[in-house]
PDB file of C-alpha atoms and ligand atoms in Angstrom:
ATOM      1  CA  MET U 316     -87.947 -78.674-141.481  1.00  0.00           C
ATOM      2  CA  PHE U 317     -90.648 -76.162-142.165  1.00  0.00           C
ATOM      3  CA  SER U 318     -93.560 -76.888-140.068  1.00  0.00           C
ATOM      4  CA  GLY U 319     -95.337 -73.646-140.110  1.00  0.00           C
ATOM      5  CA  VAL U 320     -97.366 -71.284-142.212  1.00  0.00           C
ATOM      6  CA  ALA U 321     -95.847 -69.288-145.050  1.00  0.00           C
ATOM      7  CA  PHE U 322     -96.886 -66.083-146.393  1.00  0.00           C
ATOM      8  CA  VAL U 323     -95.879 -64.672-149.751  1.00  0.00           C
ATOM      9  CA  THR U 324     -96.549 -61.275-151.583  1.00  0.00           C
ATOM     10  CA  GLY U 325     -95.841 -60.550-155.175  1.00  0.00           C
ATOM     11  CA  ALA U 326     -96.603 -64.472-155.116  1.00  0.00           C
ATOM     12  CA  ALA U 327     -98.517 -63.904-159.150  1.00  0.00           C
ATOM     13  CA  SER U 328     -95.161 -63.932-160.775  1.00  0.00           C
ATOM     14  CA  GLY U 329     -91.188 -63.803-160.828  1.00  0.00           C
ATOM     15  CA  ILE U 330     -89.509 -64.283-157.526  1.00  0.00           C
ATOM     16  CA  GLY U 331     -92.621 -64.306-155.401  1.00  0.00           C
ATOM     17  CA  GLN U 332     -93.930 -67.250-157.443  1.00  0.00           C
ATOM     18  CA  ALA U 333     -90.947 -69.089-157.350  1.00  0.00           C
ATOM     19  CA  THR U 334     -90.671 -68.459-153.422  1.00  0.00           C
ATOM     20  CA  ALA U 335     -94.197 -70.267-152.951  1.00  0.00           C
ATOM     21  CA  GLN U 336     -92.752 -72.922-154.825  1.00  0.00           C
ATOM     22  CA  SER U 337     -89.592 -73.179-153.149  1.00  0.00           C
ATOM     23  CA  PHE U 338     -91.572 -73.221-149.962  1.00  0.00           C
ATOM     24  CA  ALA U 339     -93.646 -76.063-151.199  1.00  0.00           C
ATOM     25  CA  ARG U 340     -90.723 -78.039-152.361  1.00  0.00           C
ATOM     26  CA  LYS U 341     -88.982 -77.714-149.044  1.00  0.00           C
ATOM     27  CA  GLY U 342     -92.280 -79.343-147.462  1.00  0.00           C
ATOM     28  CA  VAL U 343     -94.516 -76.217-146.025  1.00  0.00           C
ATOM     29  CA  LYS U 344     -98.003 -77.183-146.449  1.00  0.00           C
ATOM     30  CA  ARG U 345    -100.141 -73.871-145.962  1.00  0.00           C
ATOM     31  CA  ILE U 346     -99.145 -70.780-148.045  1.00  0.00           C
ATOM     32  CA  VAL U 347    -100.919 -67.741-148.053  1.00  0.00           C
ATOM     33  CA  LEU U 348    -100.301 -65.934-151.685  1.00  0.00           C
ATOM     34  CA  VAL U 349    -101.014 -62.274-151.910  1.00  0.00           C
ATOM     35  CA  ASP U 350    -100.559 -60.158-155.077  1.00  0.00           C
ATOM     36  CA  LEU U 351    -102.867 -57.724-156.962  1.00  0.00           C
ATOM     37  CA  GLY U 352    -102.515 -59.995-160.081  1.00  0.00           C
ATOM     38  CA  ASP U 353    -104.552 -63.158-160.946  1.00  0.00           C
ATOM     39  CA  LEU U 354    -103.063 -66.012-158.433  1.00  0.00           C
ATOM     40  CA  SER U 355    -104.345 -68.863-160.462  1.00  0.00           C
ATOM     41  CA  THR U 356    -101.027 -70.040-162.168  1.00  0.00           C
ATOM     42  CA  THR U 357     -98.972 -69.792-158.991  1.00  0.00           C
ATOM     43  CA  ILE U 358    -101.852 -72.179-157.331  1.00  0.00           C
ATOM     44  CA  ALA U 359    -101.662 -74.533-160.166  1.00  0.00           C
ATOM     45  CA  LEU U 360     -97.950 -74.774-159.628  1.00  0.00           C
ATOM     46  CA  LEU U 361     -98.178 -75.733-156.093  1.00  0.00           C
ATOM     47  CA  GLN U 362     -98.771 -79.672-155.606  1.00  0.00           C
ATOM     48  CA  ASN U 363     -99.715 -80.819-152.159  1.00  0.00           C
ATOM     49  CA  VAL U 364    -100.258 -77.721-150.527  1.00  0.00           C
ATOM     50  CA  GLU U 365    -103.061 -75.909-149.134  1.00  0.00           C
ATOM     51  CA  THR U 366    -103.320 -72.106-150.190  1.00  0.00           C
ATOM     52  CA  LEU U 367    -105.159 -69.045-149.158  1.00  0.00           C
ATOM     53  CA  PRO U 368    -104.815 -66.833-152.325  1.00  0.00           C
ATOM     54  CA  ILE U 369    -105.495 -63.001-151.331  1.00  0.00           C
ATOM     55  CA  LYS U 370    -105.783 -60.391-153.771  1.00  0.00           C
ATOM     56  CA  ALA U 371    -104.367 -57.064-151.928  1.00  0.00           C
ATOM     57  CA  ASP U 372    -102.567 -53.972-152.743  1.00  0.00           C
ATOM     58  CA  VAL U 373     -99.345 -54.305-150.534  1.00  0.00           C
ATOM     59  CA  SER U 374     -99.233 -50.554-150.340  1.00  0.00           C
ATOM     60  CA  ASP U 375    -102.794 -50.261-148.779  1.00  0.00           C
ATOM     61  CA  GLU U 376    -102.692 -50.554-145.015  1.00  0.00           C
ATOM     62  CA  ALA U 377    -106.290 -51.788-144.558  1.00  0.00           C
ATOM     63  CA  GLN U 378    -105.732 -54.306-147.294  1.00  0.00           C
ATOM     64  CA  VAL U 379    -102.595 -55.925-145.716  1.00  0.00           C
ATOM     65  CA  LYS U 380    -104.083 -55.831-142.260  1.00  0.00           C
ATOM     66  CA  SER U 381    -107.178 -57.781-143.860  1.00  0.00           C
ATOM     67  CA  ALA U 382    -104.661 -60.097-145.616  1.00  0.00           C
ATOM     68  CA  VAL U 383    -102.958 -60.791-141.915  1.00  0.00           C
ATOM     69  CA  GLN U 384    -106.012 -61.596-140.385  1.00  0.00           C
ATOM     70  CA  GLY U 385    -107.345 -63.835-142.998  1.00  0.00           C
ATOM     71  CA  ALA U 386    -104.321 -65.976-142.808  1.00  0.00           C
ATOM     72  CA  VAL U 387    -104.553 -66.097-138.987  1.00  0.00           C
ATOM     73  CA  ASP U 388    -108.520 -66.523-139.124  1.00  0.00           C
ATOM     74  CA  LYS U 389    -107.528 -69.741-141.619  1.00  0.00           C
ATOM     75  CA  TRP U 390    -104.325 -70.674-140.100  1.00  0.00           C
ATOM     76  CA  GLY U 391    -103.662 -69.203-136.608  1.00  0.00           C
ATOM     77  CA  ARG U 392    -100.497 -67.972-137.097  1.00  0.00           C
ATOM     78  CA  ILE U 393     -97.695 -66.705-139.850  1.00  0.00           C
ATOM     79  CA  ASP U 394     -94.349 -68.088-139.399  1.00  0.00           C
ATOM     80  CA  TYR U 395     -92.296 -67.266-142.889  1.00  0.00           C
ATOM     81  CA  ALA U 396     -93.027 -64.276-144.490  1.00  0.00           C
ATOM     82  CA  ALA U 397     -91.325 -63.049-147.917  1.00  0.00           C
ATOM     83  CA  ASN U 398     -92.303 -59.773-149.265  1.00  0.00           C
ATOM     84  CA  CYS U 399     -91.673 -60.066-152.805  1.00  0.00           C
ATOM     85  CA  ALA U 400     -94.031 -57.514-154.345  1.00  0.00           C
ATOM     86  CA  GLY U 401     -92.436 -54.459-156.049  1.00  0.00           C
ATOM     87  CA  ILE U 402     -92.232 -52.711-159.238  1.00  0.00           C
ATOM     88  CA  GLY U 403     -89.767 -51.027-161.304  1.00  0.00           C
ATOM     89  CA  CYS U 404     -90.063 -47.224-162.629  1.00  0.00           C
ATOM     90  CA  PRO U 405     -89.617 -45.255-165.942  1.00  0.00           C
ATOM     91  CA  ARG U 406     -86.068 -44.424-166.594  1.00  0.00           C
ATOM     92  CA  ALA U 407     -85.039 -40.617-166.394  1.00  0.00           C
ATOM     93  CA  LYS U 408     -82.232 -38.595-164.891  1.00  0.00           C
ATOM     94  CA  PHE U 409     -82.748 -37.186-161.706  1.00  0.00           C
ATOM     95  CA  ALA U 410     -84.032 -33.647-162.999  1.00  0.00           C
ATOM     96  CA  ASP U 411     -86.635 -35.054-165.259  1.00  0.00           C
ATOM     97  CA  THR U 412     -88.092 -37.535-162.526  1.00  0.00           C
ATOM     98  CA  THR U 413     -91.738 -36.898-161.735  1.00  0.00           C
ATOM     99  CA  THR U 414     -93.005 -36.427-158.288  1.00  0.00           C
ATOM    100  CA  ALA U 415     -95.916 -39.149-159.389  1.00  0.00           C
ATOM    101  CA  ASP U 416     -93.091 -41.739-160.510  1.00  0.00           C
ATOM    102  CA  PHE U 417     -90.929 -41.328-157.250  1.00  0.00           C
ATOM    103  CA  GLU U 418     -94.398 -41.674-155.312  1.00  0.00           C
ATOM    104  CA  LYS U 419     -95.576 -44.682-156.756  1.00  0.00           C
ATOM    105  CA  THR U 420     -92.304 -46.678-156.608  1.00  0.00           C
ATOM    106  CA  MET U 421     -91.657 -45.813-152.842  1.00  0.00           C
ATOM    107  CA  GLY U 422     -95.508 -46.410-152.259  1.00  0.00           C
ATOM    108  CA  VAL U 423     -95.309 -50.235-153.570  1.00  0.00           C
ATOM    109  CA  ASN U 424     -91.846 -50.929-152.611  1.00  0.00           C
ATOM    110  CA  ALA U 425     -90.838 -49.023-149.432  1.00  0.00           C
ATOM    111  CA  ARG U 426     -94.182 -47.859-147.974  1.00  0.00           C
ATOM    112  CA  GLY U 427     -95.420 -51.569-149.277  1.00  0.00           C
ATOM    113  CA  CYS U 428     -92.713 -53.549-147.352  1.00  0.00           C
ATOM    114  CA  PHE U 429     -92.778 -51.511-144.281  1.00  0.00           C
ATOM    115  CA  ILE U 430     -96.468 -52.003-143.811  1.00  0.00           C
ATOM    116  CA  CYS U 431     -96.364 -55.881-144.768  1.00  0.00           C
ATOM    117  CA  SER U 432     -93.436 -56.442-142.275  1.00  0.00           C
ATOM    118  CA  ARG U 433     -94.692 -54.128-139.632  1.00  0.00           C
ATOM    119  CA  GLU U 434     -98.103 -56.218-139.785  1.00  0.00           C
ATOM    120  CA  GLN U 435     -96.440 -59.487-140.247  1.00  0.00           C
ATOM    121  CA  ILE U 436     -94.033 -58.853-136.774  1.00  0.00           C
ATOM    122  CA  ARG U 437     -97.402 -57.855-134.874  1.00  0.00           C
ATOM    123  CA  GLN U 438     -98.482 -61.540-135.756  1.00  0.00           C
ATOM    124  CA  MET U 439     -95.314 -62.588-134.965  1.00  0.00           C
ATOM    125  CA  LEU U 440     -95.104 -61.258-131.749  1.00  0.00           C
ATOM    126  CA  SER U 441     -98.482 -62.277-130.511  1.00  0.00           C
ATOM    127  CA  GLN U 442     -97.562 -66.196-131.258  1.00  0.00           C
ATOM    128  CA  GLU U 443     -95.723 -68.558-129.334  1.00  0.00           C
ATOM    129  CA  PRO U 444     -92.679 -69.834-131.296  1.00  0.00           C
ATOM    130  CA  LEU U 445     -92.651 -72.950-133.218  1.00  0.00           C
ATOM    131  CA  GLU U 446     -91.406 -76.242-131.594  1.00  0.00           C
ATOM    132  CA  THR U 447     -88.114 -77.168-133.441  1.00  0.00           C
ATOM    133  CA  GLU U 448     -86.332 -80.191-133.555  1.00  0.00           C
ATOM    134  CA  LEU U 449     -82.917 -78.008-133.591  1.00  0.00           C
ATOM    135  CA  GLY U 450     -83.546 -77.450-129.977  1.00  0.00           C
ATOM    136  CA  PRO U 451     -85.443 -74.604-128.190  1.00  0.00           C
ATOM    137  CA  ARG U 452     -82.757 -72.060-128.558  1.00  0.00           C
ATOM    138  CA  ARG U 453     -83.152 -71.837-132.205  1.00  0.00           C
ATOM    139  CA  ALA U 454     -86.982 -71.633-132.184  1.00  0.00           C
ATOM    140  CA  GLN U 455     -88.181 -68.861-133.751  1.00  0.00           C
ATOM    141  CA  ARG U 456     -91.928 -66.863-133.231  1.00  0.00           C
ATOM    142  CA  GLY U 457     -91.218 -66.097-137.152  1.00  0.00           C
ATOM    143  CA  ALA U 458     -89.327 -65.000-139.791  1.00  0.00           C
ATOM    144  CA  ILE U 459     -89.374 -62.411-142.606  1.00  0.00           C
ATOM    145  CA  VAL U 460     -87.420 -61.760-145.591  1.00  0.00           C
ATOM    146  CA  ASN U 461     -87.646 -58.451-147.296  1.00  0.00           C
ATOM    147  CA  VAL U 462     -86.921 -58.198-151.399  1.00  0.00           C
ATOM    148  CA  ALA U 463     -84.745 -55.276-151.862  1.00  0.00           C
ATOM    149  CA  SER U 464     -82.185 -55.172-154.826  1.00  0.00           C
ATOM    150  CA  ILE U 465     -78.500 -54.730-155.425  1.00  0.00           C
ATOM    151  CA  LEU U 466     -79.789 -51.035-156.218  1.00  0.00           C
ATOM    152  CA  GLY U 467     -80.601 -50.795-152.445  1.00  0.00           C
ATOM    153  CA  LEU U 468     -76.675 -50.935-152.234  1.00  0.00           C
ATOM    154  CA  HIS U 469     -75.783 -49.039-154.885  1.00  0.00           C
ATOM    155  CA  VAL U 470     -76.434 -46.447-157.387  1.00  0.00           C
ATOM    156  CA  ARG U 471     -76.836 -46.650-161.189  1.00  0.00           C
ATOM    157  CA  TRP U 472     -78.067 -43.972-163.604  1.00  0.00           C
ATOM    158  CA  ASN U 473     -81.511 -42.790-164.294  1.00  0.00           C
ATOM    159  CA  ILE U 474     -83.550 -44.722-161.984  1.00  0.00           C
ATOM    160  CA  ALA U 475     -83.823 -42.491-158.686  1.00  0.00           C
ATOM    161  CA  PRO U 476     -87.226 -43.784-157.535  1.00  0.00           C
ATOM    162  CA  TYR U 477     -86.215 -47.455-157.523  1.00  0.00           C
ATOM    163  CA  THR U 478     -82.955 -46.896-156.005  1.00  0.00           C
ATOM    164  CA  ALA U 479     -84.159 -44.496-153.391  1.00  0.00           C
ATOM    165  CA  SER U 480     -87.328 -47.589-152.768  1.00  0.00           C
ATOM    166  CA  LYS U 481     -84.798 -50.340-152.362  1.00  0.00           C
ATOM    167  CA  HIS U 482     -82.147 -48.197-149.902  1.00  0.00           C
ATOM    168  CA  ALA U 483     -85.125 -48.120-147.830  1.00  0.00           C
ATOM    169  CA  VAL U 484     -86.263 -51.676-148.218  1.00  0.00           C
ATOM    170  CA  VAL U 485     -82.648 -52.643-146.698  1.00  0.00           C
ATOM    171  CA  SER U 486     -82.832 -50.307-144.216  1.00  0.00           C
ATOM    172  CA  LEU U 487     -86.266 -51.489-142.858  1.00  0.00           C
ATOM    173  CA  ALA U 488     -84.911 -54.836-142.339  1.00  0.00           C
ATOM    174  CA  ARG U 489     -81.840 -53.491-140.337  1.00  0.00           C
ATOM    175  CA  GLN U 490     -84.235 -51.277-138.061  1.00  0.00           C
ATOM    176  CA  ALA U 491     -86.571 -53.907-137.203  1.00  0.00           C
ATOM    177  CA  CYS U 492     -83.951 -56.247-136.331  1.00  0.00           C
ATOM    178  CA  LEU U 493     -82.781 -54.056-133.889  1.00  0.00           C
ATOM    179  CA  ASP U 494     -86.247 -53.346-132.407  1.00  0.00           C
ATOM    180  CA  HIS U 495     -87.464 -56.987-132.584  1.00  0.00           C
ATOM    181  CA  GLY U 496     -84.409 -59.093-132.370  1.00  0.00           C
ATOM    182  CA  ALA U 497     -84.650 -59.949-128.735  1.00  0.00           C
ATOM    183  CA  ASP U 498     -88.699 -61.156-129.396  1.00  0.00           C
ATOM    184  CA  GLY U 499     -87.515 -64.227-131.395  1.00  0.00           C
ATOM    185  CA  VAL U 500     -88.462 -62.824-134.846  1.00  0.00           C
ATOM    186  CA  ARG U 501     -85.802 -62.552-137.453  1.00  0.00           C
ATOM    187  CA  ILE U 502     -86.250 -59.968-140.019  1.00  0.00           C
ATOM    188  CA  ASN U 503     -83.539 -60.135-143.205  1.00  0.00           C
ATOM    189  CA  THR U 504     -82.914 -58.970-146.770  1.00  0.00           C
ATOM    190  CA  VAL U 505     -82.193 -60.209-150.069  1.00  0.00           C
ATOM    191  CA  ALA U 506     -80.784 -57.816-152.824  1.00  0.00           C
ATOM    192  CA  PRO U 507     -81.156 -59.701-156.221  1.00  0.00           C
ATOM    193  CA  GLY U 508     -78.872 -58.856-159.045  1.00  0.00           C
ATOM    194  CA  LEU U 509     -80.506 -59.183-162.586  1.00  0.00           C
ATOM    195  CA  VAL U 510     -83.043 -61.716-162.711  1.00  0.00           C
ATOM    196  CA  GLU U 511     -84.921 -63.314-165.729  1.00  0.00           C
ATOM    197  CA  THR U 512     -88.571 -62.523-164.556  1.00  0.00           C
ATOM    198  CA  PRO U 513     -91.440 -60.929-166.264  1.00  0.00           C
ATOM    199  CA  MET U 514     -90.215 -57.308-164.852  1.00  0.00           C
ATOM    200  CA  THR U 515     -86.883 -57.875-166.787  1.00  0.00           C
ATOM    201  CA  ALA U 516     -88.529 -59.733-170.069  1.00  0.00           C
ATOM    202  CA  GLY U 517     -87.342 -58.469-173.345  1.00  0.00           C
ATOM    203  CA  ARG U 518     -85.354 -55.825-171.960  1.00  0.00           C
ATOM    204  CA  GLU U 519     -81.814 -55.377-173.657  1.00  0.00           C
ATOM    205  CA  VAL U 520     -80.557 -55.285-170.214  1.00  0.00           C
ATOM    206  CA  LEU U 521     -80.652 -59.059-169.685  1.00  0.00           C
ATOM    207  CA  THR U 522     -77.812 -59.464-172.177  1.00  0.00           C
ATOM    208  CA  GLU U 523     -75.897 -56.032-171.429  1.00  0.00           C
ATOM    209  CA  ASP U 524     -76.252 -56.200-167.973  1.00  0.00           C
ATOM    210  CA  SER U 525     -75.081 -59.721-167.615  1.00  0.00           C
ATOM    211  CA  ALA U 526     -71.910 -59.464-169.444  1.00  0.00           C
ATOM    212  CA  PRO U 527     -68.890 -61.273-168.039  1.00  0.00           C
ATOM    213  CA  GLU U 528     -67.207 -57.998-167.106  1.00  0.00           C
ATOM    214  CA  VAL U 529     -70.431 -56.872-165.397  1.00  0.00           C
ATOM    215  CA  VAL U 530     -71.609 -60.020-163.584  1.00  0.00           C
ATOM    216  CA  PRO U 531     -68.857 -62.495-162.950  1.00  0.00           C
ATOM    217  CA  MET U 532     -71.183 -65.708-163.601  1.00  0.00           C
ATOM    218  CA  ALA U 533     -71.973 -64.002-166.934  1.00  0.00           C
ATOM    219  CA  ARG U 534     -75.706 -64.634-166.865  1.00  0.00           C
ATOM    220  CA  PRO U 535     -78.725 -63.437-165.315  1.00  0.00           C
ATOM    221  CA  GLY U 536     -80.348 -65.141-162.213  1.00  0.00           C
ATOM    222  CA  LEU U 537     -83.147 -67.526-162.091  1.00  0.00           C
ATOM    223  CA  PRO U 538     -86.216 -66.772-160.009  1.00  0.00           C
ATOM    224  CA  GLU U 539     -85.854 -70.045-157.896  1.00  0.00           C
ATOM    225  CA  GLU U 540     -82.160 -69.223-157.348  1.00  0.00           C
ATOM    226  CA  LEU U 541     -83.405 -66.010-155.447  1.00  0.00           C
ATOM    227  CA  ALA U 542     -86.258 -68.367-153.950  1.00  0.00           C
ATOM    228  CA  ASP U 543     -83.998 -71.020-152.454  1.00  0.00           C
ATOM    229  CA  VAL U 544     -82.259 -68.212-150.578  1.00  0.00           C
ATOM    230  CA  ILE U 545     -85.162 -66.599-149.231  1.00  0.00           C
ATOM    231  CA  THR U 546     -86.841 -69.675-148.158  1.00  0.00           C
ATOM    232  CA  PHE U 547     -83.496 -70.580-146.227  1.00  0.00           C
ATOM    233  CA  MET U 548     -83.022 -67.293-144.562  1.00  0.00           C
ATOM    234  CA  CYS U 549     -86.828 -68.114-143.125  1.00  0.00           C
ATOM    235  CA  SER U 550     -86.045 -71.468-142.317  1.00  0.00           C
ATOM    236  CA  GLU U 551     -84.805 -72.172-138.699  1.00  0.00           C
ATOM    237  CA  GLU U 552     -81.320 -73.329-140.472  1.00  0.00           C
ATOM    238  CA  ALA U 553     -80.611 -69.615-140.570  1.00  0.00           C
ATOM    239  CA  SER U 554     -81.486 -69.341-136.799  1.00  0.00           C
ATOM    240  CA  TYR U 555     -78.793 -66.644-136.080  1.00  0.00           C
ATOM    241  CA  VAL U 556     -78.884 -64.688-139.433  1.00  0.00           C
ATOM    242  CA  ASN U 557     -80.794 -61.143-138.582  1.00  0.00           C
ATOM    243  CA  GLY U 558     -80.458 -57.892-140.032  1.00  0.00           C
ATOM    244  CA  ALA U 559     -78.715 -59.207-143.006  1.00  0.00           C
ATOM    245  CA  THR U 560     -78.569 -58.243-146.572  1.00  0.00           C
ATOM    246  CA  TRP U 561     -77.466 -60.873-148.844  1.00  0.00           C
ATOM    247  CA  CYS U 562     -76.894 -59.971-152.572  1.00  0.00           C
ATOM    248  CA  VAL U 563     -77.829 -62.887-154.647  1.00  0.00           C
ATOM    249  CA  ASP U 564     -76.099 -61.603-157.917  1.00  0.00           C
ATOM    250  CA  GLY U 565     -73.790 -63.891-159.194  1.00  0.00           C
ATOM    251  CA  GLY U 566     -71.100 -61.816-157.975  1.00  0.00           C
ATOM    252  CA  ARG U 567     -71.938 -58.327-159.342  1.00  0.00           C
ATOM    253  CA  MET U 568     -71.390 -56.377-156.265  1.00  0.00           C
ATOM    254  CA  VAL U 569     -67.699 -57.594-156.184  1.00  0.00           C
ATOM    255  CA  HIS U 570     -66.964 -54.491-158.092  1.00  0.00           C
TER     256      HIS U 570
HETATM  257  N1  NAD S 986     -86.347 -59.339-161.573  1.00  0.00           N
HETATM  258  C1  NAD S 986     -85.286 -58.413-161.143  1.00  0.00           C
HETATM  259  O1  NAD S 986     -83.926 -58.597-162.045  1.00  0.00           O
HETATM  260  C2  NAD S 986     -84.805 -57.768-159.856  1.00  0.00           C
HETATM  261  C3  NAD S 986     -83.681 -57.256-159.572  1.00  0.00           C
HETATM  262  C4  NAD S 986     -83.770 -56.860-158.333  1.00  0.00           C
HETATM  263  C5  NAD S 986     -85.031 -56.853-157.723  1.00  0.00           C
HETATM  264  N2  NAD S 986     -86.060 -57.166-157.918  1.00  0.00           N
HETATM  265  C6  NAD S 986     -86.975 -57.162-157.028  1.00  0.00           C
HETATM  266  O2  NAD S 986     -87.554 -58.675-156.674  1.00  0.00           O
HETATM  267  C7  NAD S 986     -89.044 -58.380-156.390  1.00  0.00           C
HETATM  268  C8  NAD S 986     -89.950 -59.191-156.905  1.00  0.00           C
HETATM  269  O3  NAD S 986     -89.689 -58.912-158.764  1.00  0.00           O
HETATM  270  P1  NAD S 986     -89.899 -59.810-159.830  1.00  0.00           P
HETATM  271  O4  NAD S 986     -88.814 -59.672-160.929  1.00  0.00           O
HETATM  272  O5  NAD S 986     -90.195 -61.100-159.523  1.00  0.00           O
HETATM  273  O6  NAD S 986     -91.185 -58.804-160.867  1.00  0.00           O
HETATM  274  P2  NAD S 986     -92.511 -59.611-161.088  1.00  0.00           P
HETATM  275  O7  NAD S 986     -93.174 -58.343-161.936  1.00  0.00           O
HETATM  276  O8  NAD S 986     -92.459 -60.909-162.010  1.00  0.00           O
HETATM  277  O9  NAD S 986     -93.263 -60.090-160.048  1.00  0.00           O
HETATM  278  C9  NAD S 986     -93.715 -59.078-159.149  1.00  0.00           C
HETATM  279  C10 NAD S 986     -95.291 -59.056-158.681  1.00  0.00           C
HETATM  280  O10 NAD S 986     -95.510 -58.086-157.507  1.00  0.00           O
HETATM  281  C11 NAD S 986     -96.778 -57.826-157.875  1.00  0.00           C
HETATM  282  N3  NAD S 986     -97.339 -56.689-157.362  1.00  0.00           N
HETATM  283  C12 NAD S 986     -96.740 -55.325-157.881  1.00  0.00           C
HETATM  284  N4  NAD S 986     -97.252 -54.358-157.167  1.00  0.00           N
HETATM  285  C13 NAD S 986     -98.044 -54.909-156.318  1.00  0.00           C
HETATM  286  C14 NAD S 986     -98.897 -54.231-155.209  1.00  0.00           C
HETATM  287  N5  NAD S 986     -98.979 -52.820-155.290  1.00  0.00           N
HETATM  288  N6  NAD S 986     -99.366 -55.170-154.204  1.00  0.00           N
HETATM  289  C15 NAD S 986     -99.285 -56.344-154.581  1.00  0.00           C
HETATM  290  N7  NAD S 986     -98.607 -56.907-155.419  1.00  0.00           N
HETATM  291  C16 NAD S 986     -98.176 -56.259-156.228  1.00  0.00           C
HETATM  292  C17 NAD S 986     -97.069 -57.943-159.471  1.00  0.00           C
HETATM  293  O11 NAD S 986     -98.498 -58.310-159.686  1.00  0.00           O
HETATM  294  C18 NAD S 986     -96.508 -59.232-159.665  1.00  0.00           C
HETATM  295  O12 NAD S 986     -97.140 -60.430-159.674  1.00  0.00           O
HETATM  296  C19 NAD S 986     -89.605 -56.999-156.762  1.00  0.00           C
HETATM  297  O13 NAD S 986     -89.562 -56.188-155.264  1.00  0.00           O
HETATM  298  C20 NAD S 986     -88.347 -56.558-157.438  1.00  0.00           C
HETATM  299  O14 NAD S 986     -88.095 -54.980-157.170  1.00  0.00           O
HETATM  300  C21 NAD S 986     -85.955 -57.998-158.768  1.00  0.00           C
END
């Protein structure tokens, strides 16, 4: 089903690494891996796949442009983009939140997602739709999934920069979907609940915040449970899903 080129940010760890693995499991043969960190573990996990590892900061416009150009120089197009790179922020009451923490978190999560998805859309608009056995009406120039958080849909205590940045991520896909829905490019958002990754490792929140009265499934999510939804949303099987925000949270947002 997946015959095109995938582009994954935050691919060195957690949900991004699992997303690259999910693309590979579902048959993607060419994957661009973008991260600030070391991508060698992810590369080692990917079997029978050509990879293009790129060290880049998603909040740096020149570096993102160069990463997209690198993908196009090597493989000519980008069909599926998963923007998973992101950071948390120090806990503080709103009145104690520093401008530096606000700007850093907004910089990576919101600005980074904006720059990456804009550059990916520009590339997708310049390419012909990929042929698909599902028929021409389901063909797509490209599909993008941005990773927000359930904190892009509701608020919690003492985490204003993260919450603001993830609300921005949710609105970016909704806006881009309006502006480019008719162009054959789809853009959607996944909103994870609590997921077991290096971002949350060792935090007591892993047990406290996944108690049955908080999460109906009474456990945190696995990175691959996010990844499989992200890659499905990128696939032609999801060809009429656009501008959506899907919670992948074990049911947490029902209450
Ligand atoms: N783990 C959770 O519980 C959870 C919940 C909700 C949302 N999320 C979101 O999911 C996404 C992935 O998080 P994760 O849990 O896999 O975290 P993680 O820390 O395991 O992975 C994040 C990756 O992003 C990379 N990264 C950070 N800043 C970057 C930058 N400026 N440029 C390029 N790469 C950068 C890191 O190097 C790392 O490899 C994030 O956007 C996060 O906000 C995670």
